[in-house]
Tab-separated table of C-alpha atoms in Angstrom:
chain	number	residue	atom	x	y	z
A	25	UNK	CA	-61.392	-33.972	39.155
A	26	UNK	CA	-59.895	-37.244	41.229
A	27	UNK	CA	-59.654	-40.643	39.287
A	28	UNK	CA	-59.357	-43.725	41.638
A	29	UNK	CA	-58.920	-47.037	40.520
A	30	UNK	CA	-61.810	-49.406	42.455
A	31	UNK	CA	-60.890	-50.841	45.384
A	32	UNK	CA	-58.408	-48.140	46.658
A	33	UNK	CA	-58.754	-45.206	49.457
A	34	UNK	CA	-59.335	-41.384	48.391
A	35	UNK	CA	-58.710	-38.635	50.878
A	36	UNK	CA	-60.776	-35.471	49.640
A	37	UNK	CA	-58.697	-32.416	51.778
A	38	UNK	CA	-60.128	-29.157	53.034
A	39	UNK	CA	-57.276	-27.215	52.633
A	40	UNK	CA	-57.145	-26.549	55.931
A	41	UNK	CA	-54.060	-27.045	58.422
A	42	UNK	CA	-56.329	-26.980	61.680
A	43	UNK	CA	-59.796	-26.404	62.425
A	44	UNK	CA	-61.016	-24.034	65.336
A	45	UNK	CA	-63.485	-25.533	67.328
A	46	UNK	CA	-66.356	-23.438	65.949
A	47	UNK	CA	-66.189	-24.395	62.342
A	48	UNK	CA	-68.501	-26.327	61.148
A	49	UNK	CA	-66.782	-28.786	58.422
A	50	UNK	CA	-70.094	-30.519	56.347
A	51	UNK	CA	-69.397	-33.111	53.232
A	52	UNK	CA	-72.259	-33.597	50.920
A	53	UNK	CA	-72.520	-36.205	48.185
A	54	UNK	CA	-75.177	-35.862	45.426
A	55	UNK	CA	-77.706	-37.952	45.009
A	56	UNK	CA	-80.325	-37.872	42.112
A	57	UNK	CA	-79.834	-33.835	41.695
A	58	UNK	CA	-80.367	-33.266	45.427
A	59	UNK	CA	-77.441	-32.643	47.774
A	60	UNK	CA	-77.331	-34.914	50.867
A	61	UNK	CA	-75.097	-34.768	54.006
A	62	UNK	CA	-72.896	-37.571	54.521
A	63	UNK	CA	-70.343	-36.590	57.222
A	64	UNK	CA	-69.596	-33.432	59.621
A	65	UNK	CA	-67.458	-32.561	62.436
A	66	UNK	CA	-68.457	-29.520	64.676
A	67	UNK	CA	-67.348	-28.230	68.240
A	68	UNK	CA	-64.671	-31.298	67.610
A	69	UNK	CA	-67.746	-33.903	67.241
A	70	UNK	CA	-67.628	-35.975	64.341
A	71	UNK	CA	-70.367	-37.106	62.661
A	72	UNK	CA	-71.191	-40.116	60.112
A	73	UNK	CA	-74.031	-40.625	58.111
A	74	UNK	CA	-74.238	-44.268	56.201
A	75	UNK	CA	-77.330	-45.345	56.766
A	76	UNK	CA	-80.715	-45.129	54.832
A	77	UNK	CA	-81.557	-45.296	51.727
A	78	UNK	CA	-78.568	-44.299	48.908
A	79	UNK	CA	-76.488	-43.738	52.011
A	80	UNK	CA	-76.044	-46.688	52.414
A	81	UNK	CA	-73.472	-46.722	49.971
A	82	UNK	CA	-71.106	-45.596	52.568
A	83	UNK	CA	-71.631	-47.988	54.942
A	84	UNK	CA	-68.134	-48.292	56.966
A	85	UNK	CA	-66.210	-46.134	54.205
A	86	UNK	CA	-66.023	-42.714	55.674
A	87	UNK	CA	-63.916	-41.107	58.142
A	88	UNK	CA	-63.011	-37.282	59.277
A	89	UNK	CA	-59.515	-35.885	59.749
A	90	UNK	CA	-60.176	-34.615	63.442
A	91	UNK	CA	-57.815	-31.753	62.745
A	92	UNK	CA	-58.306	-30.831	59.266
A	93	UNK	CA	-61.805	-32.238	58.398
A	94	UNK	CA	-60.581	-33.892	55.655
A	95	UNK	CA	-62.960	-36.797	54.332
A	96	UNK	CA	-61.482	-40.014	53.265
A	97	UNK	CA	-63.648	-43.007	51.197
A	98	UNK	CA	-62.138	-46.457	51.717
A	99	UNK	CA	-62.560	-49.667	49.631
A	100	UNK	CA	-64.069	-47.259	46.955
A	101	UNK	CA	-65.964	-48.854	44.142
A	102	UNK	CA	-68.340	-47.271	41.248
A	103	UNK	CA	-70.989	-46.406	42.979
A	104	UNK	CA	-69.375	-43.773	44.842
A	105	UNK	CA	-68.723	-41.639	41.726
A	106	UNK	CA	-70.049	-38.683	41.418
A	107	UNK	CA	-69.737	-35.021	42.895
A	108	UNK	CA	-68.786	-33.971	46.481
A	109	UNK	CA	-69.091	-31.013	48.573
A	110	UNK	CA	-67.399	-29.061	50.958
A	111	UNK	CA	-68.822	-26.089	52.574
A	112	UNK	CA	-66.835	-24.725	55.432
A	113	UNK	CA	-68.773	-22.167	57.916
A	114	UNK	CA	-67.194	-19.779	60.077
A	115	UNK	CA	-67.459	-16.296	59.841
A	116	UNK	CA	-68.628	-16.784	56.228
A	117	UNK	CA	-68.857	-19.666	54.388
A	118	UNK	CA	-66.172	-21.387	51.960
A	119	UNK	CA	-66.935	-24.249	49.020
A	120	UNK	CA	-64.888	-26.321	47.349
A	121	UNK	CA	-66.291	-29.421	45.090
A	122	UNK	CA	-64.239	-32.604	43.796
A	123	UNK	CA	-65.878	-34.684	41.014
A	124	UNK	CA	-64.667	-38.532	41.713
A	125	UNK	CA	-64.404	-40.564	38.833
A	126	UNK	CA	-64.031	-44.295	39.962
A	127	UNK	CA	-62.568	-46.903	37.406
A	128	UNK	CA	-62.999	-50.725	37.619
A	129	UNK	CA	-59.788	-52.922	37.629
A	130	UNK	CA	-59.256	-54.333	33.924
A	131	UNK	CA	-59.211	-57.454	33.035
A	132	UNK	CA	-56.938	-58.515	30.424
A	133	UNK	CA	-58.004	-58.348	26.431
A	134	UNK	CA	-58.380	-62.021	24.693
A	135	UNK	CA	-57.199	-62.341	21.350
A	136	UNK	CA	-58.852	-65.390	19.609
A	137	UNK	CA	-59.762	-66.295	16.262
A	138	UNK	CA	-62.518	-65.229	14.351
A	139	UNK	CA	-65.182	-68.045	14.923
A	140	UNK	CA	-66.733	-67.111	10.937
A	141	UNK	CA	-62.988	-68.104	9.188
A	142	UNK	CA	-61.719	-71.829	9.045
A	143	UNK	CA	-59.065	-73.229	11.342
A	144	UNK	CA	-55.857	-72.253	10.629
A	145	UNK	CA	-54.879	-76.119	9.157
A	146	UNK	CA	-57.917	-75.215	6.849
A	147	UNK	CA	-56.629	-71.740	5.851
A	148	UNK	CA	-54.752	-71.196	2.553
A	149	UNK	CA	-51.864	-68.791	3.043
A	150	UNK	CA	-54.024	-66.993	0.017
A	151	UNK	CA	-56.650	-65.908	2.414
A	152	UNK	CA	-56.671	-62.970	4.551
A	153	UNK	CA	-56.281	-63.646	8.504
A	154	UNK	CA	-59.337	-62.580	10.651
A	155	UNK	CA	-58.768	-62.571	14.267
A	156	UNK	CA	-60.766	-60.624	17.666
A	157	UNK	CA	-60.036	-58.900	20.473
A	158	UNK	CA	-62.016	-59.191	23.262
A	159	UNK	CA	-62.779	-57.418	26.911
A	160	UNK	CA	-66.046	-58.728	29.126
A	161	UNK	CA	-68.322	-56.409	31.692
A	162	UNK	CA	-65.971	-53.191	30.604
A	163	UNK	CA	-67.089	-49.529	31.205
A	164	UNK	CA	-65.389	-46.501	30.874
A	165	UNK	CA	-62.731	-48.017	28.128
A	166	UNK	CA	-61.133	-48.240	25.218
A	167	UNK	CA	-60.140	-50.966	23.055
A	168	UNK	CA	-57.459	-51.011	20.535
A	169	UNK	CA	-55.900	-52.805	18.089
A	170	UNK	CA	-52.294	-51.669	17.553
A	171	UNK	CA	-49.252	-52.641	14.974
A	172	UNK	CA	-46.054	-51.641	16.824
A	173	UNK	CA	-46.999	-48.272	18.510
A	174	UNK	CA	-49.457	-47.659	15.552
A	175	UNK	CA	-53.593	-47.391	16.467
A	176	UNK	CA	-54.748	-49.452	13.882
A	177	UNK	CA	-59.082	-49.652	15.006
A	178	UNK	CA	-60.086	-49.014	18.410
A	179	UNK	CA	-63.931	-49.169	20.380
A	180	UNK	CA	-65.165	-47.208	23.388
A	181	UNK	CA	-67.598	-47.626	25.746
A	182	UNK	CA	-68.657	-44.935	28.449
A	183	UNK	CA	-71.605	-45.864	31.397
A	184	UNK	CA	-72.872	-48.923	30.232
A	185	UNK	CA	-70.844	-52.386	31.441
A	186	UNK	CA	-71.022	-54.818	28.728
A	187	UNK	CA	-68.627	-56.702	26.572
A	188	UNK	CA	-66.417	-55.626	23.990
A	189	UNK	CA	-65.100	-57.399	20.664
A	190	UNK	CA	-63.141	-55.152	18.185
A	191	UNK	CA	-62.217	-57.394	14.928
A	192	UNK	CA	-59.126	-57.374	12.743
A	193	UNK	CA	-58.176	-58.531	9.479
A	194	UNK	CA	-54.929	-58.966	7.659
A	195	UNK	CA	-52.767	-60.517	5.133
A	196	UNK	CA	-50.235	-62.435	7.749
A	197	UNK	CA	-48.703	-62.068	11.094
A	198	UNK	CA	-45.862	-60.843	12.927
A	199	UNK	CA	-45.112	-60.325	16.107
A	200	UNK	CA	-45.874	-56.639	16.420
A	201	UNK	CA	-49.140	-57.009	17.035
A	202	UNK	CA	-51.195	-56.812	20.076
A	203	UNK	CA	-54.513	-55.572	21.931
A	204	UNK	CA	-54.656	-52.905	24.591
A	205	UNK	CA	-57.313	-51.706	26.792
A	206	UNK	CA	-56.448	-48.759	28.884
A	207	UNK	CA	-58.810	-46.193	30.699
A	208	UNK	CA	-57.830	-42.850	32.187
A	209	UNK	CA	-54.995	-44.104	34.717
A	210	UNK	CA	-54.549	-47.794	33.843
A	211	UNK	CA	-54.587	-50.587	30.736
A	212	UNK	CA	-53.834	-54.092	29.815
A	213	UNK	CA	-51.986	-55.281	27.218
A	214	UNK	CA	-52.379	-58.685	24.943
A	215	UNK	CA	-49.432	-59.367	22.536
A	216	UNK	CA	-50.258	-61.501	20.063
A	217	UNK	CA	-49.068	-64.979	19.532
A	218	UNK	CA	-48.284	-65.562	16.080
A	219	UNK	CA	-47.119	-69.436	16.778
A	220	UNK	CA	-51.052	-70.119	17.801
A	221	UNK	CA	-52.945	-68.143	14.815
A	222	UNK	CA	-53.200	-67.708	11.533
A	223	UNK	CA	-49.862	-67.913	8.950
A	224	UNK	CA	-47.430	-65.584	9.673
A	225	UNK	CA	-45.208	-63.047	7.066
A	226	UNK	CA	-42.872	-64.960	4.512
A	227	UNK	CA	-40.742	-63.001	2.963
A	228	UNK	CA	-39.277	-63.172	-0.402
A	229	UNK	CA	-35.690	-62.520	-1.004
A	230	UNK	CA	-34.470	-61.545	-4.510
A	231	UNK	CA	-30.720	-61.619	-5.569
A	232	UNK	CA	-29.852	-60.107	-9.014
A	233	UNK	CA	-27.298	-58.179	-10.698
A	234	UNK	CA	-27.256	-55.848	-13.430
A	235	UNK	CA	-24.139	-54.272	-15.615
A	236	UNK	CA	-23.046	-52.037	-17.614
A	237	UNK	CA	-19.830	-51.694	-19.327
A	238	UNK	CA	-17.716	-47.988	-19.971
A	239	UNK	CA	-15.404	-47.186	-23.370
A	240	UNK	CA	-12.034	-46.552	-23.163
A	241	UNK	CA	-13.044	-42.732	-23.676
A	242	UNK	CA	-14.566	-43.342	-19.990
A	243	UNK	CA	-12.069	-44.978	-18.522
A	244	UNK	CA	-10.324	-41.526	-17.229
A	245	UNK	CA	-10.048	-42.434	-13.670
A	246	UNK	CA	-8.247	-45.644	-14.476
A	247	UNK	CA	-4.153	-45.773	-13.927
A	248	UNK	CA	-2.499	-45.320	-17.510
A	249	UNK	CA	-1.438	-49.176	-16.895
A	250	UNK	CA	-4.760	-50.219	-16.279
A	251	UNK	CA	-6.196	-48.546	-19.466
A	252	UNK	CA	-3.213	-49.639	-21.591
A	253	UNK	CA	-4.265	-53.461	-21.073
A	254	UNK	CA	-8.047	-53.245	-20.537
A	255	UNK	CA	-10.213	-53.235	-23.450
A	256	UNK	CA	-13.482	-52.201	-21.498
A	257	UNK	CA	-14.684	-51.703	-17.938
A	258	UNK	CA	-17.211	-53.110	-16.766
A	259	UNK	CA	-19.728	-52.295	-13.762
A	260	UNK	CA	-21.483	-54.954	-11.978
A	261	UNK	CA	-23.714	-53.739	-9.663
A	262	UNK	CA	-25.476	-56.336	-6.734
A	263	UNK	CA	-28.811	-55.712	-5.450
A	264	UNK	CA	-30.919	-57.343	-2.544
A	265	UNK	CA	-34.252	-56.905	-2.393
A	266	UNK	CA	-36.497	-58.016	0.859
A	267	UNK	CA	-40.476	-58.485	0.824
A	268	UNK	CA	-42.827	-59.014	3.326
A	269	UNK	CA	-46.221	-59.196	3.177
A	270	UNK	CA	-48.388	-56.814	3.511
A	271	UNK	CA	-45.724	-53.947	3.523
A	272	UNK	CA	-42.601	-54.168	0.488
A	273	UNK	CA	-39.236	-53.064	2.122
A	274	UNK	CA	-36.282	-52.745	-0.037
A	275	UNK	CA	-32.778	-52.529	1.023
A	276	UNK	CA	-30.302	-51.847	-1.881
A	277	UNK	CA	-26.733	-53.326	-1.537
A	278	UNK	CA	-24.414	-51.874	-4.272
A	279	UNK	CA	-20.919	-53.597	-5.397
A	280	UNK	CA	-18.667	-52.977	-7.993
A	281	UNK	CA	-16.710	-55.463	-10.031
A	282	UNK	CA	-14.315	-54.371	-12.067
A	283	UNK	CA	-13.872	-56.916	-15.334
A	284	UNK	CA	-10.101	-56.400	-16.973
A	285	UNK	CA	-9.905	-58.004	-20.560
A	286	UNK	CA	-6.056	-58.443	-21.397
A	287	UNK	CA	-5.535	-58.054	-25.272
């Protein structure tokens, strides 16, 4: 199996460090279940065939390794996918088959707003934020939506080129968001641009305290000084609390105080 991005040369190899002069070195391509020659070399005569009917295909794309029969496909595009054949005749006859998969270059992923919600001056920051990403005359992909390194919804499409939109809805924005579509050896990447849609994450900060207060019958740890002139001891105890929307994170920031009453 060979994946070639389109545009770019592919050099199919025999194997072969040098050919003797009597092997016969024949490359077939397949066409509609029937196997058709499209280049040779025998007696050190090299032969192309590009013309007619699917061959056509090839036209100005192949060329022969004159010592090692090699085949090599230049400015390669989609059409040329499919399976190959080697057969290699001398005093038997040796096979070897490569199945070329070739993959269009990718265009770049759109992220845009989701023409059924208001504008974002007409959204409340009560309403959920619905945004799409899409990818036009795609085949062979995948589309995803991810938060961070996290898949959150992806779409794939396999022979047919047509357009993609995968939809995504969510509470607020940050800036870990962004569409990728990737195929077997290459993707493209849109990070999303929370200044230009929707309302992005406030968060909510909470400062509050809490205490409790210990008898002099707890007070064991305390120098005898310190227990001689305290009548209690008290605990405060801080606590910070962070919250973003959609996810709650806390983070927990402990203090104490200690409170000396002097009789």
């Amino acid at each position: 199996m060979i994946s070639v991005m389109e545009g770019d040369s592919v050099t199919l190899n025999t194997g072969v460090t040098e050919i003797q002069r009597d092997h016969l070195i024949l490359w077939t391509f397949r066409f509609h279940n029937s196997e058709n020659r499209i280049a040779e070399i025998y007696k050190r005569i090299i032969s192309i065939y590009d013309s007619g009917g699917d061959k056509e295909r090839f036209r100005g794309r192949l060329k022969i390794d004159e010592k090692t029969g090699s085949l090599t496909i230049s400015n390669i595009n989609r059409l040329h996918s499919g399976l190959y054949k080697l057969q290699i005749i001398d005093e038997g006859v040796k096979h070897r088959t490569f199945n070329v998969a070739v993959y269009a270059l990718l265009t770049v992923p759109v992220i845009s707003d989701s023409p059924q919600k208001p504008s974002v001056s007409e959204r409340s920051s009560e309403q959920n934020c619905s945004l799409v990403c899409s990818a036009l005359n795609v085949s062979h992909v995948t589309l995803s939506w991810y938060k961070g390194n996290s898949v959150l919804s992806s779409i794939s499409v396999s022979d047919l080129s047509i357009s993609l939109s995968l939809p995504l809805e969510i509470q607020c924005l940050d800036d870990s968001y962004s569409c990728v579509i990737n195929n077997p050896i290459s993707n493209q990447t849109t990070h999303l641009d929370i200044t230009q849609l929707c309302h992005t994450c406030e968060a909510v900060i909470l400062i509050y305290c809490c205490s409790r207060k210990f008898s002099r019958a707890q007070q064991k740890d305390l120098t005898i000084t310190e227990q001689q002139n305290m009548s209690e001891y008290t605990q405060i105890i801080y606590c910070l609390q962070t919250r973003d929307l959609p996810q709650i994170s806390l983070l927990s920031v402990d203090r104490t105080v200690t409170a000396v009453n002097y009789q």
